[in-house]
PDB file of C-alpha atoms in Angstrom:
ATOM      1  CA  UNK Y  16      45.751  90.700  24.435  1.00  0.00           C
ATOM      2  CA  UNK Y  17      45.761  91.530  20.752  1.00  0.00           C
ATOM      3  CA  UNK Y  18      49.554  91.515  20.863  1.00  0.00           C
ATOM      4  CA  UNK Y  19      49.631  88.074  22.450  1.00  0.00           C
ATOM      5  CA  UNK Y  20      47.182  86.746  19.862  1.00  0.00           C
ATOM      6  CA  UNK Y  21      49.367  88.120  17.108  1.00  0.00           C
ATOM      7  CA  UNK Y  22      52.437  86.348  18.555  1.00  0.00           C
ATOM      8  CA  UNK Y  23      50.516  83.077  18.870  1.00  0.00           C
ATOM      9  CA  UNK Y  24      49.337  83.378  15.280  1.00  0.00           C
ATOM     10  CA  UNK Y  25      52.942  83.910  14.125  1.00  0.00           C
ATOM     11  CA  UNK Y  26      54.162  80.932  16.138  1.00  0.00           C
ATOM     12  CA  UNK Y  27      51.384  78.732  14.717  1.00  0.00           C
ATOM     13  CA  UNK Y  28      52.326  79.776  11.187  1.00  0.00           C
ATOM     14  CA  UNK Y  29      56.016  79.013  11.770  1.00  0.00           C
ATOM     15  CA  UNK Y  30      55.199  75.582  13.198  1.00  0.00           C
ATOM     16  CA  UNK Y  31      52.940  74.832  10.239  1.00  0.00           C
ATOM     17  CA  UNK Y  32      55.655  75.893   7.800  1.00  0.00           C
ATOM     18  CA  UNK Y  33      58.263  73.731   9.555  1.00  0.00           C
ATOM     19  CA  UNK Y  34      55.978  70.700   9.544  1.00  0.00           C
ATOM     20  CA  UNK Y  35      55.153  71.226   5.869  1.00  0.00           C
ATOM     21  CA  UNK Y  36      58.877  71.441   5.027  1.00  0.00           C
ATOM     22  CA  UNK Y  37      59.708  68.255   6.911  1.00  0.00           C
ATOM     23  CA  UNK Y  38      56.889  66.376   5.194  1.00  0.00           C
ATOM     24  CA  UNK Y  39      57.941  67.615   1.759  1.00  0.00           C
ATOM     25  CA  UNK Y  40      61.591  66.560   2.334  1.00  0.00           C
ATOM     26  CA  UNK Y  41      60.496  63.148   3.559  1.00  0.00           C
ATOM     27  CA  UNK Y  42      58.253  62.593   0.557  1.00  0.00           C
ATOM     28  CA  UNK Y  43      60.926  63.763  -1.906  1.00  0.00           C
ATOM     29  CA  UNK Y  44      63.504  61.416  -0.399  1.00  0.00           C
ATOM     30  CA  UNK Y  45      61.092  58.513  -0.618  1.00  0.00           C
ATOM     31  CA  UNK Y  46      60.323  59.364  -4.226  1.00  0.00           C
ATOM     32  CA  UNK Y  47      64.030  59.628  -5.106  1.00  0.00           C
ATOM     33  CA  UNK Y  48      64.658  56.281  -3.436  1.00  0.00           C
ATOM     34  CA  UNK Y  49      61.778  54.713  -5.335  1.00  0.00           C
ATOM     35  CA  UNK Y  50      62.947  56.238  -8.606  1.00  0.00           C
ATOM     36  CA  UNK Y  51      66.486  54.986  -7.999  1.00  0.00           C
ATOM     37  CA  UNK Y  52      65.256  51.484  -7.287  1.00  0.00           C
ATOM     38  CA  UNK Y  53      63.065  51.579 -10.374  1.00  0.00           C
ATOM     39  CA  UNK Y  54      65.964  52.824 -12.494  1.00  0.00           C
ATOM     40  CA  UNK Y  55      68.207  50.037 -11.212  1.00  0.00           C
ATOM     41  CA  UNK Y  56      65.471  47.523 -11.980  1.00  0.00           C
ATOM     42  CA  UNK Y  57      65.275  48.802 -15.564  1.00  0.00           C
ATOM     43  CA  UNK Y  58      69.052  48.624 -15.945  1.00  0.00           C
ATOM     44  CA  UNK Y  59      69.173  45.129 -14.489  1.00  0.00           C
ATOM     45  CA  UNK Y  60      66.422  44.020 -16.838  1.00  0.00           C
ATOM     46  CA  UNK Y  61      68.442  45.273 -19.812  1.00  0.00           C
ATOM     47  CA  UNK Y  62      71.748  43.831 -18.594  1.00  0.00           C
ATOM     48  CA  UNK Y  63      73.358  42.022 -21.553  1.00  0.00           C
ATOM     49  CA  UNK Y  64      75.076  38.970 -20.128  1.00  0.00           C
ATOM     50  CA  UNK Y  65      76.068  37.835 -23.615  1.00  0.00           C
ATOM     51  CA  UNK Y  66      77.870  41.128 -24.130  1.00  0.00           C
ATOM     52  CA  UNK Y  67      79.803  40.562 -20.922  1.00  0.00           C
ATOM     53  CA  UNK Y  68      80.727  37.067 -22.123  1.00  0.00           C
ATOM     54  CA  UNK Y  69      81.830  38.548 -25.436  1.00  0.00           C
ATOM     55  CA  UNK Y  70      83.886  41.103 -23.563  1.00  0.00           C
ATOM     56  CA  UNK Y  71      85.598  38.266 -21.724  1.00  0.00           C
ATOM     57  CA  UNK Y  72      86.389  36.570 -25.030  1.00  0.00           C
ATOM     58  CA  UNK Y  73      87.769  39.853 -26.319  1.00  0.00           C
ATOM     59  CA  UNK Y  74      90.042  40.114 -23.293  1.00  0.00           C
ATOM     60  CA  UNK Y  75      91.194  36.546 -23.893  1.00  0.00           C
ATOM     61  CA  UNK Y  76      91.921  37.396 -27.512  1.00  0.00           C
ATOM     62  CA  UNK Y  77      93.929  40.467 -26.581  1.00  0.00           C
ATOM     63  CA  UNK Y  78      95.931  38.465 -24.053  1.00  0.00           C
ATOM     64  CA  UNK Y  79      96.738  35.806 -26.669  1.00  0.00           C
ATOM     65  CA  UNK Y  80      97.807  38.398 -29.216  1.00  0.00           C
ATOM     66  CA  UNK Y  81     100.377  39.725 -26.761  1.00  0.00           C
ATOM     67  CA  UNK Y  82     101.750  36.248 -26.139  1.00  0.00           C
ATOM     68  CA  UNK Y  83     100.621  33.402 -23.933  1.00  0.00           C
ATOM     69  CA  UNK Y  84     102.227  30.942 -21.567  1.00  0.00           C
ATOM     70  CA  UNK Y  85     103.126  28.542 -24.353  1.00  0.00           C
ATOM     71  CA  UNK Y  86     103.359  30.674 -27.475  1.00  0.00           C
ATOM     72  CA  UNK Y  87     104.864  33.886 -28.792  1.00  0.00           C
ATOM     73  CA  UNK Y  88     102.776  36.984 -29.588  1.00  0.00           C
ATOM     74  CA  UNK Y  89     100.359  36.439 -32.452  1.00  0.00           C
ATOM     75  CA  UNK Y  90     100.182  38.130 -35.815  1.00  0.00           C
ATOM     76  CA  UNK Y  91      96.859  36.446 -36.538  1.00  0.00           C
ATOM     77  CA  UNK Y  92      94.275  35.060 -34.118  1.00  0.00           C
ATOM     78  CA  UNK Y  93      91.991  32.337 -35.479  1.00  0.00           C
ATOM     79  CA  UNK Y  94      90.232  29.136 -34.518  1.00  0.00           C
ATOM     80  CA  UNK Y  95      90.234  26.741 -37.468  1.00  0.00           C
ATOM     81  CA  UNK Y  96      89.332  23.132 -36.619  1.00  0.00           C
ATOM     82  CA  UNK Y  97      91.647  20.553 -38.096  1.00  0.00           C
ATOM     83  CA  UNK Y  98      90.502  18.337 -40.958  1.00  0.00           C
ATOM     84  CA  UNK Y  99      89.049  15.277 -39.226  1.00  0.00           C
ATOM     85  CA  UNK Y 100      89.052  11.844 -40.819  1.00  0.00           C
ATOM     86  CA  UNK Y 101      89.808  12.825 -44.432  1.00  0.00           C
ATOM     87  CA  UNK Y 102      89.293  10.309 -47.199  1.00  0.00           C
ATOM     88  CA  UNK Y 103      92.129   7.843 -47.857  1.00  0.00           C
ATOM     89  CA  UNK Y 104      92.610   6.137 -51.219  1.00  0.00           C
ATOM     90  CA  UNK Y 105      95.098   3.740 -52.779  1.00  0.00           C
ATOM     91  CA  UNK Y 106      98.357   5.443 -53.651  1.00  0.00           C
ATOM     92  CA  UNK Y 107      98.114   4.396 -57.303  1.00  0.00           C
ATOM     93  CA  UNK Y 108      94.733   6.106 -57.672  1.00  0.00           C
ATOM     94  CA  UNK Y 109      96.235   9.586 -57.306  1.00  0.00           C
ATOM     95  CA  UNK Y 110      97.145  11.456 -60.505  1.00  0.00           C
ATOM     96  CA  UNK Y 111     100.317  12.857 -58.951  1.00  0.00           C
ATOM     97  CA  UNK Y 112     103.883  12.721 -60.221  1.00  0.00           C
ATOM     98  CA  UNK Y 113     106.613  10.997 -58.241  1.00  0.00           C
ATOM     99  CA  UNK Y 114     108.131  14.362 -57.224  1.00  0.00           C
ATOM    100  CA  UNK Y 115     105.052  15.326 -55.193  1.00  0.00           C
ATOM    101  CA  UNK Y 116     106.139  16.255 -51.619  1.00  0.00           C
ATOM    102  CA  UNK Y 117     104.441  14.133 -48.964  1.00  0.00           C
ATOM    103  CA  UNK Y 118     104.517  13.456 -45.238  1.00  0.00           C
ATOM    104  CA  UNK Y 119     104.668   9.737 -44.628  1.00  0.00           C
ATOM    105  CA  UNK Y 120     103.471   8.012 -41.456  1.00  0.00           C
ATOM    106  CA  UNK Y 121     102.750   4.474 -40.303  1.00  0.00           C
ATOM    107  CA  UNK Y 122      99.950   3.726 -37.839  1.00  0.00           C
ATOM    108  CA  UNK Y 123      99.238   0.188 -36.663  1.00  0.00           C
ATOM    109  CA  UNK Y 124     100.691  -1.308 -39.819  1.00  0.00           C
ATOM    110  CA  UNK Y 125      98.973   1.148 -42.171  1.00  0.00           C
ATOM    111  CA  UNK Y 126     101.158   3.421 -44.317  1.00  0.00           C
ATOM    112  CA  UNK Y 127      99.775   6.812 -45.302  1.00  0.00           C
ATOM    113  CA  UNK Y 128     101.212   9.635 -47.417  1.00  0.00           C
ATOM    114  CA  UNK Y 129      99.733  13.117 -46.933  1.00  0.00           C
ATOM    115  CA  UNK Y 130     100.071  15.564 -49.839  1.00  0.00           C
ATOM    116  CA  UNK Y 131     101.775  18.660 -48.441  1.00  0.00           C
ATOM    117  CA  UNK Y 132     100.591  21.067 -51.127  1.00  0.00           C
ATOM    118  CA  UNK Y 133      96.970  20.612 -50.056  1.00  0.00           C
ATOM    119  CA  UNK Y 134      97.978  21.361 -46.454  1.00  0.00           C
ATOM    120  CA  UNK Y 135      99.173  24.857 -47.420  1.00  0.00           C
ATOM    121  CA  UNK Y 136      95.615  26.118 -46.955  1.00  0.00           C
ATOM    122  CA  UNK Y 137      95.293  27.386 -43.329  1.00  0.00           C
ATOM    123  CA  UNK Y 138      92.026  25.452 -43.090  1.00  0.00           C
ATOM    124  CA  UNK Y 139      93.979  22.257 -43.810  1.00  0.00           C
ATOM    125  CA  UNK Y 140      97.195  22.903 -41.863  1.00  0.00           C
ATOM    126  CA  UNK Y 141      96.179  20.129 -39.447  1.00  0.00           C
ATOM    127  CA  UNK Y 142      94.818  16.667 -40.242  1.00  0.00           C
ATOM    128  CA  UNK Y 143      93.374  14.639 -37.346  1.00  0.00           C
ATOM    129  CA  UNK Y 144      92.996  10.889 -37.837  1.00  0.00           C
ATOM    130  CA  UNK Y 145      91.926   7.798 -35.972  1.00  0.00           C
ATOM    131  CA  UNK Y 146      91.756   4.374 -37.579  1.00  0.00           C
ATOM    132  CA  UNK Y 147      89.412   2.624 -35.203  1.00  0.00           C
ATOM    133  CA  UNK Y 148      92.047   1.672 -32.658  1.00  0.00           C
ATOM    134  CA  UNK Y 149      93.388   3.174 -29.461  1.00  0.00           C
ATOM    135  CA  UNK Y 150      95.793   5.616 -31.148  1.00  0.00           C
ATOM    136  CA  UNK Y 151      94.942   8.940 -32.771  1.00  0.00           C
ATOM    137  CA  UNK Y 152      97.449  10.889 -34.854  1.00  0.00           C
ATOM    138  CA  UNK Y 153      97.489  14.541 -35.937  1.00  0.00           C
ATOM    139  CA  UNK Y 154      99.713  15.750 -38.780  1.00  0.00           C
ATOM    140  CA  UNK Y 155     100.457  19.478 -39.094  1.00  0.00           C
ATOM    141  CA  UNK Y 156     102.301  21.527 -41.691  1.00  0.00           C
ATOM    142  CA  UNK Y 157     103.112  25.248 -41.586  1.00  0.00           C
ATOM    143  CA  UNK Y 158     104.424  26.228 -45.003  1.00  0.00           C
ATOM    144  CA  UNK Y 159     105.549  29.724 -43.966  1.00  0.00           C
ATOM    145  CA  UNK Y 160     107.996  28.253 -41.449  1.00  0.00           C
ATOM    146  CA  UNK Y 161     108.326  25.033 -43.502  1.00  0.00           C
ATOM    147  CA  UNK Y 162     107.667  23.111 -40.311  1.00  0.00           C
ATOM    148  CA  UNK Y 163     106.112  19.657 -39.932  1.00  0.00           C
ATOM    149  CA  UNK Y 164     105.068  18.103 -36.640  1.00  0.00           C
ATOM    150  CA  UNK Y 165     103.177  14.881 -36.046  1.00  0.00           C
ATOM    151  CA  UNK Y 166     101.695  14.119 -32.626  1.00  0.00           C
ATOM    152  CA  UNK Y 167      99.663  11.303 -31.130  1.00  0.00           C
ATOM    153  CA  UNK Y 168      97.436  10.423 -28.215  1.00  0.00           C
ATOM    154  CA  UNK Y 169      95.924   7.231 -26.864  1.00  0.00           C
ATOM    155  CA  UNK Y 170      92.319   7.838 -27.855  1.00  0.00           C
ATOM    156  CA  UNK Y 171      89.491   6.239 -29.812  1.00  0.00           C
ATOM    157  CA  UNK Y 172      88.510   9.566 -31.372  1.00  0.00           C
ATOM    158  CA  UNK Y 173      90.532  12.116 -33.385  1.00  0.00           C
ATOM    159  CA  UNK Y 174      92.538  14.639 -31.380  1.00  0.00           C
ATOM    160  CA  UNK Y 175      90.596  17.968 -31.303  1.00  0.00           C
ATOM    161  CA  UNK Y 176      93.628  19.920 -32.527  1.00  0.00           C
ATOM    162  CA  UNK Y 177      92.884  23.298 -34.138  1.00  0.00           C
ATOM    163  CA  UNK Y 178      94.859  26.045 -35.837  1.00  0.00           C
ATOM    164  CA  UNK Y 179      94.882  28.852 -33.269  1.00  0.00           C
ATOM    165  CA  UNK Y 180      96.836  31.518 -35.122  1.00  0.00           C
ATOM    166  CA  UNK Y 181     100.235  32.506 -36.462  1.00  0.00           C
ATOM    167  CA  UNK Y 182     102.951  33.979 -34.263  1.00  0.00           C
ATOM    168  CA  UNK Y 183     105.377  36.836 -34.958  1.00  0.00           C
ATOM    169  CA  UNK Y 184     107.868  34.351 -36.426  1.00  0.00           C
ATOM    170  CA  UNK Y 185     105.282  33.163 -38.978  1.00  0.00           C
ATOM    171  CA  UNK Y 186     104.921  29.839 -37.224  1.00  0.00           C
ATOM    172  CA  UNK Y 187     101.598  28.136 -36.674  1.00  0.00           C
ATOM    173  CA  UNK Y 188     100.057  28.153 -33.211  1.00  0.00           C
ATOM    174  CA  UNK Y 189      97.912  25.235 -32.086  1.00  0.00           C
ATOM    175  CA  UNK Y 190      94.662  25.494 -30.151  1.00  0.00           C
ATOM    176  CA  UNK Y 191      93.980  22.447 -27.978  1.00  0.00           C
ATOM    177  CA  UNK Y 192      91.269  22.304 -25.309  1.00  0.00           C
ATOM    178  CA  UNK Y 193      91.160  26.102 -25.002  1.00  0.00           C
ATOM    179  CA  UNK Y 194      94.935  26.565 -24.670  1.00  0.00           C
ATOM    180  CA  UNK Y 195      97.312  27.843 -27.356  1.00  0.00           C
ATOM    181  CA  UNK Y 196     100.754  26.351 -28.015  1.00  0.00           C
ATOM    182  CA  UNK Y 197     103.466  27.153 -30.507  1.00  0.00           C
ATOM    183  CA  UNK Y 198     103.720  24.435 -33.139  1.00  0.00           C
ATOM    184  CA  UNK Y 199     107.037  23.228 -31.705  1.00  0.00           C
ATOM    185  CA  UNK Y 200     106.194  23.909 -28.046  1.00  0.00           C
ATOM    186  CA  UNK Y 201     107.849  21.285 -25.807  1.00  0.00           C
ATOM    187  CA  UNK Y 202     104.956  21.447 -23.344  1.00  0.00           C
ATOM    188  CA  UNK Y 203     102.226  20.469 -25.810  1.00  0.00           C
ATOM    189  CA  UNK Y 204     100.404  17.660 -23.943  1.00  0.00           C
ATOM    190  CA  UNK Y 205     100.674  15.251 -26.886  1.00  0.00           C
ATOM    191  CA  UNK Y 206     103.373  12.747 -27.781  1.00  0.00           C
ATOM    192  CA  UNK Y 207     105.594  13.365 -30.805  1.00  0.00           C
ATOM    193  CA  UNK Y 208     105.123  10.736 -33.487  1.00  0.00           C
ATOM    194  CA  UNK Y 209     107.629   9.573 -36.129  1.00  0.00           C
ATOM    195  CA  UNK Y 210     107.172  10.717 -39.730  1.00  0.00           C
ATOM    196  CA  UNK Y 211     109.127  11.109 -42.934  1.00  0.00           C
ATOM    197  CA  UNK Y 212     109.274  14.059 -45.316  1.00  0.00           C
ATOM    198  CA  UNK Y 213     109.831  12.590 -48.720  1.00  0.00           C
ATOM    199  CA  UNK Y 214     108.413  12.359 -52.231  1.00  0.00           C
ATOM    200  CA  UNK Y 215     105.520  10.287 -53.407  1.00  0.00           C
ATOM    201  CA  UNK Y 216     107.784   8.211 -55.630  1.00  0.00           C
ATOM    202  CA  UNK Y 217     110.244   7.330 -52.866  1.00  0.00           C
ATOM    203  CA  UNK Y 218     107.429   6.550 -50.433  1.00  0.00           C
ATOM    204  CA  UNK Y 219     105.715   4.338 -52.985  1.00  0.00           C
ATOM    205  CA  UNK Y 220     108.918   2.352 -53.540  1.00  0.00           C
ATOM    206  CA  UNK Y 221     109.141   1.601 -49.815  1.00  0.00           C
ATOM    207  CA  UNK Y 222     105.410   1.113 -49.279  1.00  0.00           C
ATOM    208  CA  UNK Y 223     103.700   0.113 -52.536  1.00  0.00           C
ATOM    209  CA  UNK Y 224     100.421  -0.665 -50.745  1.00  0.00           C
ATOM    210  CA  UNK Y 225     100.308   2.689 -48.966  1.00  0.00           C
ATOM    211  CA  UNK Y 226      97.239   4.883 -48.925  1.00  0.00           C
ATOM    212  CA  UNK Y 227      97.283   8.550 -49.837  1.00  0.00           C
ATOM    213  CA  UNK Y 228      95.539  11.480 -48.145  1.00  0.00           C
ATOM    214  CA  UNK Y 229      94.683  14.562 -50.191  1.00  0.00           C
ATOM    215  CA  UNK Y 230      93.051  16.821 -47.563  1.00  0.00           C
ATOM    216  CA  UNK Y 231      90.105  18.871 -48.866  1.00  0.00           C
ATOM    217  CA  UNK Y 232      91.315  22.455 -49.139  1.00  0.00           C
ATOM    218  CA  UNK Y 233      91.470  25.543 -51.334  1.00  0.00           C
ATOM    219  CA  UNK Y 234      95.145  24.972 -52.156  1.00  0.00           C
ATOM    220  CA  UNK Y 235      96.071  23.735 -55.607  1.00  0.00           C
ATOM    221  CA  UNK Y 236      98.412  20.899 -56.548  1.00  0.00           C
ATOM    222  CA  UNK Y 237     101.171  21.574 -59.058  1.00  0.00           C
ATOM    223  CA  UNK Y 238     102.393  17.986 -59.316  1.00  0.00           C
ATOM    224  CA  UNK Y 239      99.564  16.421 -61.323  1.00  0.00           C
ATOM    225  CA  UNK Y 240      99.946  13.942 -64.151  1.00  0.00           C
ATOM    226  CA  UNK Y 241      98.315  15.559 -67.212  1.00  0.00           C
ATOM    227  CA  UNK Y 242      95.380  13.627 -68.575  1.00  0.00           C
ATOM    228  CA  UNK Y 243      95.175  11.046 -65.780  1.00  0.00           C
ATOM    229  CA  UNK Y 244      91.868  10.791 -63.958  1.00  0.00           C
ATOM    230  CA  UNK Y 245      92.095  11.164 -60.190  1.00  0.00           C
ATOM    231  CA  UNK Y 246      90.169   9.092 -57.648  1.00  0.00           C
ATOM    232  CA  UNK Y 247      91.058  11.485 -54.814  1.00  0.00           C
ATOM    233  CA  UNK Y 248      89.160  14.560 -53.622  1.00  0.00           C
ATOM    234  CA  UNK Y 249      92.043  16.874 -54.546  1.00  0.00           C
TER     235      UNK Y 249
END
């Protein structure tokens, strides 16, 4: 009888140990699950959505640098808004010599000469203008490639044309509505507009009542008339 009691005691102990082990495993698993859920909750709470957005912009930048659908690879990647609605003054109010290089345009009967030297500043490579009518005109000048392009759009507001960078050939790249285009890209969704590269003196002879545009910029003008007071912002 004592032997049987001993066996029963051993069996009871084994069963108790097994039950204790199962309970401990179950509790540990539940705790690990709870800890994992809590950890995920902490991570989710600290999730930086702005950083992800920034990462997306960085990917976009890298893609543009390696070349896009409408432009060559970039040497510089920027986003400089064009100069919108710069001041226009009478051509005779400018203290500039006749040899001053200008870009001449005519819009709805108005003649305008833009001083190219002031457009050498990357912040003034593009001038966007609207004169209160249905046509907007943007004038661009890249001095490194010595390239001028004038484009237009039927719109009552200035074209939102930006400088988007410089490509490997030192040519300006436009940024328009989130898309980049080489300055001379044939697929730019704007119409080419007639212009004339000339001098201030020759333009004045043809259009004595013309206005002049001296875009605000950091670039200097070499073609000033010494001692004459200027009425322009240049």
